[in-house]
Amino acid sequence: MSGPAQRRITIKEVAEAAGVGVATVSRVLSGGSASPETREKVFAAAARLDYRPSALGRNLRRQRTGGVGLLVPDITDSFYARLADGVLSCARSYGEPVTIGVTGDDPEREAELIGALIEQSMDRLIAVPSGDGDMWAPALRAGLNVVFADRRVRTDVPSVVPDDRAGVLTAVEYLAGLGHRRIAFLARHGQSQRVTAFLSAAASLGLPVDRDMVVHARASRDSAYAAAAGLLQHHSDVTAVLAGGNVLGEAAVLAARELDVRIPRDVSLIMFDDVPWAELCSPPLTVIAQPAQDIGYRAAELVLRQGRRPPAVTLPTRLVVRASCGPRVAPRRSS
Amino acid sequence: MSGPAQRRITIKEVAEAAGVGVATVSRVLSGGSASPETREKVFAAAARLDYRPSALGRNLRRQRTGGVGLLVPDITDSFYARLADGVLSCARSYGEPVTIGVTGDDPEREAELIGALIEQSMDRLIAVPSGDGDMWAPALRAGLNVVFADRRVRTDVPSVVPDDRAGVLTAVEYLAGLGHRRIAFLARHGQSQRVTAFLSAAASLGLPVDRDMVVHARASRDSAYAAAAGLLQHHSDVTAVLAGGNVLGEAAVLAARELDVRIPRDVSLIMFDDVPWAELCSPPLTVIAQPAQDIGYRAAELVLRQGRRPPAVTLPTRLVVRASCGPRVAPRRSS
DNA sequence: AATCATGGTGGAATCGTTTCCATGAGTGGT
DNA sequence: ACCACTCATGGAAACGATTCCACCATGATT
């Protein structure tokens, strides 16, 4: 089983072994000035004892915890997993550990997790915010260094987000170019950015803008499926749908199969977020690819780099056309 | 921008505000005994000042960091993401933060991350181990409380793993039942458990066991694709393949498409790990489902619960038949 | 030769908490 | 009336690092 759990060795013992004072050891090990010979003695002693400075002691003294917190709605969602991978990758190059929490898109849980984080004296946080911007006031006041990723809910907090407006516009233009006029947007709650982009894109292309062409779902798979099925059933006039995320897209193809709506013959589908299975799907899905990993990486850079912080960075999306969109045919018959 | 970053209030100030000593505050807040009236005063003061005890101070004194570390090969892989979700979910119910690191299946990076973790005074760790068991000796000696997940590389460390043996056996039996005799196993390096299970299953069913019926790949998508393509190209006699994980499975269907090998007409495919896209795939994939989330949850339970720790728990897998397996036909012609 | 500047060095304070121990008050038994 | 015992309480010591500051030796300057 576990060994005798030897006590961890402290700076004091290193000092003793090297025949110097603790202050000197600390100075040498953090790159301060010292005579070459003491430096040598200290390094030798530290190496011989396999000394690892305790982050606890350091942080307590320094009044700040290294490391960054990361809050995502659902680590199981490929998009957030890739985003997390990006921040992990950046944080690793800074040698900073990252503590992760999943909010389930629930503002209450989010607040809870923020509390836990500041209890750990974490002073840097990357978050995909769930609620509206107001609930962040206390955290900000507590001195937390926040960067938003994927969603921008406050203008006074740096954020890195995909270019929703351009992405939506590209998608809608593409569909309109194929002759579609009744295009629906399957959105997750909170995607107001994309919804307004969708409405204005439709308007600018002379398409009929109709408030109930946008259908909302909560973040869960079940809710997404219900919304997709509802859309496909009750709006037999729509000939194309734009899904606001990969779980919405998945729900849409599942619902379409169940309802015997063929893609792309009966309706065309574009999904936000390129995931590995989009190509494996039948039919392969045309998508708006988002740089999820970059978003995470850049957000981590923003929060880890001390310097000036640009208020917002927007990363481009890209249309990847596969086989889920076709020319508009006659509207489906009402079911 | 960020506020004046008000200094965090300490136990000392609470003590002063409540008119008691710090020891009393600490005792009351951690549920120790105290007279009802002092208790009341302390709670009132703490609430009024919005006091949050510093985890740093506590942990330094207690000589142990709350929270658990989690090491996975790749958070982007659905299986590990679900596993992580399981530990996150369990840790949340204990109120413990979890610090995550991705090893990329590289023992060197793994060792690095372990070092960083013990520098943080983390004493509890859940790991999907990358290398062999030997490299864990130092960590164990350092008093680290380790639980392995998904892979068992040492018998002296508690671990929770899927039932590889039964899963492989079920798959091979199912394929054999369809008439297949030349069955290949597409494995990731390190899946020795499954490889031996595969060989013994083949033997017990009277199938020809042939060492080069198992093909190895590294963890990357590219390596997986190369291995899958190589298998499909050079072994025209195999009529069924078992993929050891979801990225191997994905690679197999991609390679099959590229090489114009039809599934299941030309070769049958079973994939380890049920992922959402398995159903969306064309054809829908027959899989061996693994309880990824449960694995994570149970591992977290093991590491968080103080009590006795069973040396190993094995979780059942389940065959989910969809449409990627068919009866054996004449072997494909050599390409 | 006396003084000043310089630069290496170590003692001690500090960070915020828990916990040991001493103290004092109150109670019940003899 | 005294002792023994319980119980609430607060002062102070730890935990392991960083960092201020005082100290000393050495070399340079007047």
XYZ file of C-alpha atoms (C1' of nucleotides) in Angstrom:
730
model
C 0.000 0.000 0.000
C 1.137 3.592 0.404
C 4.586 4.002 1.875
C 5.490 5.597 5.166
C 4.441 8.932 3.669
C 7.690 10.622 4.383
C 7.389 14.194 5.560
C 8.075 16.710 2.877
C 11.332 18.534 3.264
C 11.278 22.236 3.873
C 13.421 25.168 3.016
C 14.785 25.074 6.549
C 16.328 21.671 6.038
C 17.839 22.735 2.749
C 19.334 25.741 4.484
C 20.771 23.544 7.173
C 22.163 21.050 4.679
C 23.753 23.833 2.669
C 25.074 25.579 5.737
C 23.326 28.846 4.947
C 20.239 30.694 6.122
C 16.750 30.176 4.855
C 16.639 33.636 3.366
C 19.617 32.789 1.211
C 18.054 29.595 -0.027
C 14.897 31.393 -0.965
C 16.858 34.092 -2.736
C 19.016 31.683 -4.694
C 16.114 29.490 -5.720
C 14.099 32.409 -6.991
C 16.995 33.782 -8.953
C 18.134 36.520 -6.595
C 21.703 37.620 -6.132
C 24.197 35.473 -4.280
C 27.849 34.600 -4.473
C 28.665 31.835 -6.933
C 29.810 29.475 -4.216
C 26.740 29.804 -2.008
C 24.630 29.466 -5.092
C 26.403 26.232 -5.836
C 26.024 24.909 -2.316
C 22.324 25.697 -2.288
C 21.634 24.072 -5.616
C 23.571 21.012 -4.565
C 21.701 20.669 -1.293
C 18.337 21.244 -2.950
C 19.050 18.663 -5.604
C 20.402 16.150 -3.117
C 17.334 16.425 -0.922
C 14.985 16.637 -3.902
C 13.522 19.798 -2.474
C 10.207 21.069 -3.796
C 9.089 24.411 -2.477
C 5.576 24.305 -1.106
C 3.207 26.325 -3.203
C 1.062 26.708 -0.100
C 3.684 28.570 1.855
C 4.596 30.718 -1.078
C 1.069 31.632 -1.948
C 0.111 32.399 1.602
C 2.975 34.806 1.882
C 2.510 36.279 -1.562
C -1.184 36.753 -0.984
C -2.088 35.255 -4.317
C -2.581 31.781 -5.620
C -0.919 30.792 -8.786
C -3.111 28.865 -11.107
C -6.268 29.775 -12.905
C -9.847 28.682 -12.581
C -11.885 27.569 -15.546
C -15.660 27.461 -15.604
C -17.441 25.730 -18.462
C -21.068 24.717 -18.864
C -20.366 21.102 -19.770
C -16.998 19.437 -20.175
C -18.673 16.634 -22.082
C -19.567 18.960 -24.920
C -16.881 18.764 -27.557
C -16.772 22.517 -27.960
C -16.059 23.229 -24.320
C -13.686 20.299 -24.128
C -11.638 21.789 -26.939
C -11.833 25.194 -25.323
C -10.598 23.697 -22.068
C -7.833 21.959 -23.957
C -6.733 25.329 -25.266
C -6.507 26.915 -21.851
C -4.801 23.825 -20.432
C -2.258 24.000 -23.189
C -1.506 27.670 -22.624
C -1.449 27.326 -18.852
C 1.025 24.494 -19.130
C 3.499 26.705 -20.918
C 3.240 29.112 -18.001
C 3.550 26.282 -15.521
C 0.226 27.190 -13.958
C -2.230 24.585 -12.752
C -5.857 24.987 -13.734
C -8.831 24.143 -11.607
C -11.941 23.341 -13.520
C -15.584 23.515 -12.666
C -18.710 22.727 -14.628
C -21.634 25.049 -14.234
C -24.276 23.179 -16.196
C -25.236 26.608 -17.522
C -26.808 27.293 -14.165
C -26.071 30.751 -12.738
C -26.575 29.479 -9.228
C -24.020 26.724 -9.550
C -21.768 29.205 -11.231
C -21.952 31.548 -8.272
C -21.235 28.642 -5.960
C -18.160 27.682 -7.931
C -16.899 31.244 -8.003
C -17.202 31.280 -4.236
C -15.200 28.092 -3.946
C -12.563 29.541 -6.233
C -12.045 32.711 -4.271
C -11.963 30.610 -1.142
C -8.939 28.977 -2.715
C -7.522 32.467 -3.215
C -7.615 31.992 -6.945
C -7.317 35.383 -8.446
C -7.547 34.477 -12.100
C -10.539 32.992 -13.796
C -11.603 32.078 -17.288
C -15.319 31.585 -17.597
C -17.965 30.770 -20.119
C -20.560 32.831 -18.295
C -23.973 31.320 -17.757
C -26.140 34.083 -16.434
C -26.260 37.708 -17.313
C -23.493 40.100 -16.495
C -24.860 41.460 -13.230
C -24.024 38.485 -11.085
C -20.363 39.022 -11.823
C -20.196 42.260 -9.927
C -19.306 40.692 -6.553
C -16.599 38.533 -8.058
C -15.099 41.501 -9.827
C -15.238 43.546 -6.671
C -13.414 40.751 -4.857
C -10.437 41.480 -7.086
C -10.903 38.475 -9.315
C -9.163 38.720 -12.627
C -11.784 37.475 -15.067
C -11.721 36.764 -18.774
C -14.840 35.605 -20.543
C -14.661 32.972 -23.230
C -17.187 32.173 -25.943
C -19.782 34.606 -24.611
C -19.599 38.282 -23.869
C -21.953 39.398 -21.145
C -20.179 42.491 -19.876
C -18.208 45.067 -21.735
C -15.946 45.822 -18.793
C -14.478 42.333 -18.778
C -12.038 41.173 -21.440
C -13.475 38.425 -23.555
C -12.581 36.256 -26.468
C -15.447 35.068 -28.594
C -16.090 33.632 -32.032
C -17.341 36.007 -34.653
C -20.999 35.172 -34.253
C -22.212 37.889 -36.549
C -19.993 36.876 -39.459
C -20.598 33.188 -38.879
C -24.340 33.533 -38.886
C -24.243 35.833 -41.869
C -22.120 33.401 -43.854
C -24.480 30.567 -43.067
C -27.604 32.486 -43.929
C -26.086 33.837 -47.125
C -25.077 30.350 -48.140
C -28.559 29.014 -47.541
C -30.187 31.958 -49.261
C -27.867 31.396 -52.184
C -29.304 27.904 -52.489
C -32.750 29.422 -52.780
C -33.973 28.999 -49.213
C -36.264 31.655 -47.853
C -37.834 30.128 -44.775
C -34.806 29.526 -42.613
C -35.116 28.639 -38.956
C -32.597 29.152 -36.204
C -32.389 26.521 -33.502
C -30.829 28.370 -30.580
C -29.725 27.642 -27.077
C -30.942 30.003 -24.409
C -28.488 32.806 -24.006
C -27.333 32.914 -27.590
C -28.768 36.382 -27.974
C -25.717 37.461 -29.939
C -26.443 34.905 -32.625
C -30.150 35.438 -32.597
C -29.873 39.126 -33.325
C -27.226 38.394 -35.942
C -29.611 35.909 -37.489
C -32.516 38.307 -37.590
C -30.475 41.104 -39.044
C -28.897 38.794 -41.614
C -32.304 37.609 -42.704
C -33.531 41.156 -42.917
C -30.558 42.330 -44.926
C -31.080 39.534 -47.428
C -34.714 40.366 -47.852
C -35.913 37.172 -46.240
C -39.105 37.202 -44.220
C -38.082 37.786 -40.616
C -40.390 36.029 -38.313
C -39.867 35.838 -34.587
C -40.968 32.259 -34.422
C -38.390 31.260 -36.954
C -36.079 31.149 -33.962
C -36.682 28.298 -31.577
C -35.070 28.125 -28.172
C -33.831 25.162 -26.185
C -32.072 24.718 -22.920
C -28.576 23.252 -22.868
C -29.565 19.641 -22.271
C -29.755 17.018 -24.983
C -33.405 16.342 -24.180
C -34.415 19.939 -24.447
C -32.518 20.262 -27.702
C -34.269 17.245 -29.127
C -37.674 18.503 -28.091
C -37.017 21.864 -29.679
C -35.728 20.324 -32.887
C -38.634 17.925 -33.146
C -41.091 20.707 -32.442
C -39.552 22.863 -35.112
C -39.597 20.151 -37.730
C -43.145 19.148 -36.907
C -44.894 22.440 -36.580
C -43.136 24.484 -39.204
C -43.514 22.471 -42.352
C -42.704 25.529 -44.393
C -39.102 25.843 -43.284
C -36.688 24.385 -45.764
C -33.448 25.078 -43.934
C -32.334 25.180 -40.346
C -29.297 26.623 -38.697
C -28.373 24.905 -35.453
C -26.653 27.093 -32.888
C -24.298 24.441 -31.521
C -23.243 20.851 -31.857
C -25.779 19.416 -29.447
C -28.522 21.322 -31.242
C -27.211 19.971 -34.524
C -27.122 16.435 -33.220
C -30.661 16.816 -31.976
C -31.734 18.128 -35.353
C -30.440 15.152 -37.298
C -31.862 12.743 -34.733
C -35.247 14.432 -34.846
C -35.190 14.573 -38.626
C -34.576 10.850 -38.814
C -37.285 10.090 -36.346
C -39.776 12.231 -38.233
C -38.619 10.875 -41.575
C -37.505 14.270 -42.761
C -34.627 13.712 -45.117
C -31.498 15.848 -45.092
C -30.811 17.615 -47.363
C -33.695 16.647 -49.606
C -36.457 17.884 -47.338
C -34.548 20.353 -45.242
C -31.024 21.670 -45.360
C -29.010 21.842 -42.140
C -26.068 23.933 -41.083
C -24.582 23.408 -37.660
C -22.476 25.764 -35.612
C -19.252 24.107 -34.503
C -17.252 21.595 -36.448
C -16.876 18.348 -34.551
C -15.157 15.147 -35.640
C -18.409 13.332 -36.171
C -19.784 15.977 -38.535
C -17.872 14.278 -41.306
C -18.953 10.815 -40.206
C -22.590 11.729 -40.045
C -25.036 10.706 -42.655
C -25.111 12.976 -44.496
C -21.857 14.710 -43.627
C -22.789 18.007 -42.064
C -22.063 21.424 -43.450
C -20.852 23.473 -40.498
C -19.655 26.825 -39.278
C -16.329 25.861 -37.728
C -15.330 27.710 -34.568
C -11.772 27.917 -33.279
C -12.666 26.463 -29.894
C -9.140 25.615 -28.888
C -7.859 29.036 -29.914
C -10.574 30.711 -27.931
C -9.381 28.888 -24.846
C -5.755 29.534 -25.592
C -6.205 33.223 -26.167
C -8.358 33.600 -23.107
C -5.674 31.934 -21.031
C -3.064 34.207 -22.524
C -5.141 37.200 -21.620
C -5.557 36.144 -18.040
C -1.994 34.969 -17.546
C -0.197 37.807 -19.211
C 0.101 40.682 -16.821
C 0.213 43.485 -19.343
C -2.516 45.573 -20.816
C -5.549 43.597 -21.766
C -7.510 44.346 -24.896
C -11.177 44.570 -24.009
C -12.257 41.989 -26.535
C -10.881 39.700 -29.175
C -13.079 38.156 -31.841
C -11.932 35.065 -33.681
C -13.075 34.226 -37.204
C -15.325 31.312 -38.063
C -15.229 29.326 -41.246
C -17.878 27.718 -43.410
C -17.100 24.089 -44.143
C -19.457 22.788 -46.760
C -20.193 19.109 -46.802
C -23.411 17.477 -47.814
C -26.221 18.566 -45.563
C -27.421 21.459 -47.660
C -29.152 21.329 -51.005
C -31.163 23.593 -53.234
C -34.586 24.537 -52.072
C -37.356 22.348 -53.333
C -41.063 22.688 -52.871
C -42.006 23.208 -49.236
C -42.830 20.025 -47.379
C -46.406 19.121 -46.986
C -47.934 19.812 -43.649
C -47.816 16.739 -41.406
C -12.506 47.782 -14.904
C -11.616 45.788 -11.833
C -12.534 47.458 -8.575
C -10.227 48.561 -5.816
C -9.510 44.903 -5.065
C -10.518 45.166 -1.459
C -8.381 43.208 0.937
C -9.925 39.966 2.015
C -11.136 39.901 5.573
C -9.541 37.497 7.970
C -10.582 35.458 10.928
C -8.971 38.028 13.158
C -11.361 40.725 12.043
C -14.316 38.430 12.540
C -13.084 37.677 16.029
C -12.800 41.346 16.779
C -16.210 42.116 15.338
C -17.780 39.327 17.367
C -15.887 40.257 20.494
C -14.340 36.819 20.903
C -10.968 35.215 20.253
C -9.820 33.815 16.955
C -9.720 30.315 18.347
C -13.376 30.525 19.163
C -14.267 31.735 15.712
C -12.372 28.882 14.159
C -14.011 26.396 16.468
C -17.525 27.656 15.863
C -17.091 27.815 12.117
C -15.799 24.286 11.912
C -18.601 22.941 14.023
C -16.828 22.641 17.356
C -18.476 23.150 20.698
C -19.394 26.589 21.921
C -22.111 28.221 23.908
C -25.223 29.073 21.934
C -24.761 32.787 22.419
C -21.137 32.938 21.259
C -22.076 30.754 18.356
C -24.725 33.245 17.451
C -22.405 36.208 17.750
C -19.790 34.544 15.587
C -22.206 33.554 12.884
C -23.651 37.040 12.837
C -20.259 38.689 12.535
C -19.114 36.271 9.861
C -22.240 36.815 7.838
C -22.132 40.570 8.265
C -18.548 40.756 7.049
C -19.102 38.104 4.379
C -16.179 36.185 5.761
C -14.631 33.430 3.666
C -11.930 31.422 5.357
C -8.757 31.257 3.315
C -8.127 27.766 2.047
C -4.459 28.674 1.883
C -4.126 29.289 5.592
C -6.154 26.238 6.429
C -4.260 23.935 4.159
C -0.902 25.196 5.276
C -1.785 24.514 8.834
C -3.509 21.223 8.144
C -0.629 20.025 6.034
C -2.889 18.830 3.317
C -4.528 20.459 0.404
C -8.138 19.881 -0.158
C -8.994 19.166 -3.704
C -7.964 16.405 -5.998
C -5.810 16.245 -9.080
C -6.994 14.576 -12.246
C -4.695 13.410 -15.003
C -6.150 12.347 -18.331
C -4.471 11.687 -21.654
C -6.720 13.970 -23.666
C -9.672 15.997 -22.448
C -10.855 16.326 -26.027
C -11.537 12.607 -26.239
C -15.162 12.000 -25.393
C -14.317 9.070 -23.172
C -11.968 11.014 -20.941
C -14.251 14.007 -20.987
C -17.066 11.874 -19.623
C -14.696 10.331 -17.097
C -13.659 13.813 -16.002
C -17.291 14.788 -15.770
C -17.835 11.900 -13.396
C -15.059 12.926 -11.051
C -16.122 16.567 -11.239
C -19.613 15.572 -10.305
C -18.503 13.500 -7.333
C -15.994 16.085 -6.168
C -18.646 18.739 -6.251
C -20.751 16.853 -3.772
C -17.769 16.801 -1.457
C -17.097 20.476 -2.106
C -13.619 19.718 -3.331
C -12.044 21.552 -6.244
C -10.338 19.508 -8.912
C -7.228 20.457 -10.782
C -6.884 18.871 -14.150
C -3.907 18.098 -16.332
C -3.594 16.474 -19.718
C -0.732 14.084 -20.213
C -1.043 13.382 -23.915
C -0.302 9.793 -22.969
C 3.299 10.836 -22.491
C 4.926 9.451 -19.342
C 7.343 12.352 -19.238
C 4.622 14.965 -19.229
C 2.811 12.865 -16.716
C 5.774 12.917 -14.369
C 6.034 16.660 -14.819
C 2.394 17.141 -13.930
C 2.685 14.924 -10.887
C 5.567 17.093 -9.754
C 3.495 20.227 -10.187
C 0.669 18.621 -8.246
C 2.735 17.690 -5.245
C 4.241 21.144 -5.355
C 0.694 22.336 -4.781
C 0.548 19.956 -1.837
C -2.195 17.984 -3.514
C -2.336 14.718 -1.761
C -5.086 13.071 -3.738
C -4.874 12.159 -7.363
C -6.972 10.342 -9.910
C -4.999 9.317 -12.932
C -5.396 7.521 -16.206
C -1.804 6.318 -16.124
C 0.263 6.637 -19.274
C 3.449 4.740 -18.626
C 4.047 1.537 -16.820
C 3.664 1.210 -13.093
C 7.253 1.779 -12.089
C 7.293 5.502 -12.555
C 4.632 5.840 -9.905
C 6.905 4.701 -7.136
C 8.245 8.189 -6.287
C 4.782 9.698 -6.234
C 3.526 6.949 -3.983
C 6.494 7.340 -1.702
C 5.744 11.039 -1.477
C 2.514 10.094 0.275
C 0.283 10.800 -2.684
C -3.094 9.177 -2.478
C -3.556 7.739 -5.942
C -6.446 5.995 -7.637
C -6.107 4.758 -11.175
C -8.953 5.091 -13.604
C -9.555 3.183 -16.829
C -6.193 1.411 -16.702
C -4.622 -0.735 -14.053
C -0.838 -0.636 -14.079
C -0.065 -1.529 -10.483
C -1.797 -3.892 -8.165
C -0.903 -1.907 -5.067
C -2.931 1.090 -6.162
C -6.731 1.097 -6.086
C -8.188 1.335 -9.526
C -11.522 1.396 -11.256
C -11.593 0.038 -14.745
C -14.086 -1.223 -17.291
C -14.407 -4.957 -17.645
C -12.071 -5.285 -20.602
C -12.082 -9.042 -20.581
C -15.846 -9.387 -20.676
C -16.236 -6.555 -23.162
C -13.772 -8.013 -25.596
C -15.211 -11.465 -25.176
C -18.735 -10.248 -25.867
C -17.589 -8.483 -28.996
C -15.616 -11.404 -30.327
C -18.393 -13.845 -29.556
C -20.876 -11.624 -31.318
C -18.696 -11.419 -34.407
C -17.939 -15.118 -34.356
C -21.646 -15.771 -34.095
C -22.071 -13.890 -37.363
C -19.618 -16.280 -38.969
C -16.479 -14.186 -38.835
C -13.213 -16.008 -38.307
C -10.518 -13.530 -39.281
C -11.095 -10.777 -36.752
C -8.581 -7.995 -36.240
C -8.064 -5.857 -33.170
C -7.127 -2.241 -33.702
C -5.451 -1.283 -30.424
C -3.897 1.732 -28.848
C -0.496 1.265 -27.334
C -0.848 0.291 -23.719
C -4.099 -1.622 -24.114
C -2.353 -4.819 -23.131
C -5.322 -5.815 -21.003
C -7.598 -5.838 -24.016
C -5.063 -7.409 -26.307
C -4.575 -10.435 -24.109
C -8.322 -10.649 -23.621
C -8.713 -10.564 -27.368
C -6.196 -13.307 -27.983
C -7.611 -15.561 -25.331
C -11.158 -14.953 -26.541
C -10.160 -15.868 -30.066
C -8.420 -18.967 -28.823
C -11.331 -20.079 -26.701
C -13.660 -19.767 -29.674
C -11.412 -21.790 -31.888
C -10.522 -18.893 -34.112
C -7.081 -18.706 -35.612
C -4.998 -16.585 -33.276
C -2.475 -14.655 -35.180
C -0.243 -12.035 -33.615
C -0.559 -9.712 -36.548
C -4.290 -9.702 -36.220
C -3.667 -7.039 -33.599
C -2.493 -3.716 -34.956
C -1.148 -0.997 -32.720
C -1.476 2.761 -32.961
C -0.423 5.647 -30.834
C -3.043 7.858 -29.251
C -3.158 10.514 -31.964
C -5.791 10.688 -34.661
C -3.146 10.497 -37.367
C -1.543 7.414 -35.965
C -4.932 5.803 -35.580
C -5.807 6.548 -39.176
C -2.524 5.169 -40.447
C -2.983 1.981 -38.471
C -6.559 1.537 -39.637
C -5.686 2.187 -43.267
C -2.753 -0.196 -43.039
C -4.917 -2.882 -41.568
C -7.609 -2.538 -44.172
C -5.121 -2.464 -47.024
C -2.724 -5.221 -46.104
C -5.037 -7.728 -44.521
C -7.652 -8.338 -47.143
C -8.634 -11.542 -45.403
C -10.033 -9.910 -42.282
C -13.791 -9.604 -42.345
C -14.303 -7.933 -39.002
C -12.428 -5.454 -36.901
C -12.720 -4.502 -33.277
C -11.551 -0.969 -32.524
C -10.118 -0.432 -29.058
C -11.492 3.060 -28.551
C -13.540 5.807 -30.131
C -10.692 7.506 -31.955
C -9.625 4.146 -33.349
C -13.206 3.530 -34.412
C -13.471 6.914 -36.055
C -10.226 6.264 -37.893
C -11.527 2.904 -39.043
C -14.664 4.280 -40.620
C -12.729 7.119 -42.216
C -10.134 4.745 -43.625
C -12.815 2.348 -44.816
C -14.533 5.127 -46.721
C -11.315 6.316 -48.241
C -10.405 2.808 -49.361
C -13.915 2.109 -50.523
C -14.364 -0.696 -48.078
C -18.027 -0.821 -47.211
C -19.286 -1.348 -43.698
C -20.759 -3.783 -42.920
C -20.855 -5.416 -46.341
C -17.114 -5.806 -46.738
C -16.042 -5.686 -43.133
C -17.929 -5.570 -39.873
C -16.866 -3.076 -37.213
C -17.308 -2.969 -33.481
C -15.998 -0.032 -31.547
C -15.118 0.203 -27.884
C -16.880 3.117 -26.232
C -20.305 4.395 -27.053
C -20.243 8.014 -28.111
C -23.139 10.205 -29.210
C -22.056 10.145 -32.822
C -22.014 6.355 -33.025
C -25.718 6.493 -33.692
C -25.362 9.325 -36.171
C -22.657 7.590 -38.129
C -23.313 5.939 -41.421
C -23.817 3.150 -40.734
C -24.702 3.471 -37.054
C -21.943 1.748 -35.146
C -22.300 -1.327 -33.009
C -20.331 -0.628 -29.877
C -19.145 -1.900 -26.542
C -20.444 0.808 -24.231
C -18.248 1.718 -21.286
C -19.506 3.518 -18.180
C -17.006 6.347 -18.524
C -18.789 8.701 -16.173
C -19.243 6.011 -13.553
C -15.587 5.156 -13.748
C -14.727 8.733 -12.943
C -17.340 8.981 -10.240
C -16.293 5.808 -8.504
C -12.642 6.723 -8.713
C -13.388 10.066 -7.114
C -15.369 8.358 -4.396
C -12.460 6.058 -3.711
C -10.008 8.891 -3.401
C -12.284 11.178 -1.406
C -13.688 8.678 1.010
C -11.283 8.199 3.847
C -12.210 4.662 4.723
C -10.850 1.376 3.564
C -10.268 1.225 -0.140
C -11.011 -1.849 -2.155
C -8.023 -2.665 -4.300
C -9.925 -2.684 -7.538
C -13.399 -2.209 -8.892
C -14.393 -3.407 -12.309
C -17.407 -1.951 -14.045
C -19.450 -3.852 -16.609
C -19.588 -3.013 -20.284
C -22.536 -3.500 -22.567
C -22.908 -4.510 -26.188
C -25.075 -2.088 -28.119
C -25.858 -3.517 -31.506
C -26.598 -1.115 -34.295
C -25.801 -1.592 -37.935
C -22.078 -1.910 -38.474
C -21.877 -5.667 -38.279
C -23.205 -8.160 -40.757
C -22.813 -11.827 -41.570
C -19.522 -12.912 -42.997
C -19.340 -12.973 -46.730
C -16.565 -14.153 -48.981
C -13.238 -12.584 -48.013
C -12.433 -9.424 -49.913
C -10.168 -9.729 -52.866
C -6.625 -8.636 -52.294
C -6.142 -5.038 -53.316
C 44.242 55.919 8.118
C 39.494 56.844 8.582
C 35.195 56.801 6.163
C 31.951 55.534 2.811
C 29.771 52.599 -0.505
C 28.719 47.931 -1.849
C 26.987 43.564 -1.811
C 26.362 39.075 0.379
C 24.060 37.122 4.286
C 20.829 35.512 7.953
C 17.406 36.612 11.764
C 12.827 37.636 12.284
C 8.275 39.176 10.891
C 4.566 38.046 8.164
C 0.611 35.711 5.574
C -4.399 33.164 7.739
C -5.632 29.365 9.669
C -5.972 25.307 13.186
C -4.990 23.330 17.472
C -2.712 22.723 21.873
C -2.884 24.121 26.401
C -3.776 26.975 30.376
C -7.230 29.502 32.704
C -11.351 30.460 34.904
C -16.097 29.783 35.806
C -19.672 26.943 37.105
C -21.659 22.530 38.934
C -22.468 18.488 41.590
C -20.992 15.271 45.088
C -19.229 14.204 49.566
C -17.277 24.128 52.658
C -14.087 21.843 49.713
C -12.682 19.120 45.977
C -13.043 17.185 41.500
C -14.692 17.604 37.201
C -16.607 19.557 33.023
C -16.850 23.086 29.822
C -16.252 27.391 27.291
C -12.694 30.373 26.088
C -8.607 32.874 24.236
C -3.447 33.278 23.854
C 0.153 31.456 21.388
C 2.588 28.109 18.580
C 2.807 25.983 14.578
C 2.631 25.267 9.090
C 6.452 26.861 4.900
C 7.515 30.157 2.283
C 9.084 35.427 1.108
C 11.125 39.672 2.256
C 12.438 43.539 5.083
C 16.223 45.065 7.481
C 20.278 45.015 10.095
C 24.836 43.356 10.025
C 29.432 42.448 8.521
C 33.283 42.210 5.508
C 35.618 43.968 1.763
C 37.370 47.354 -1.428
C 37.445 52.138 -2.917
C 37.724 57.016 -2.037
C 39.188 61.184 0.315
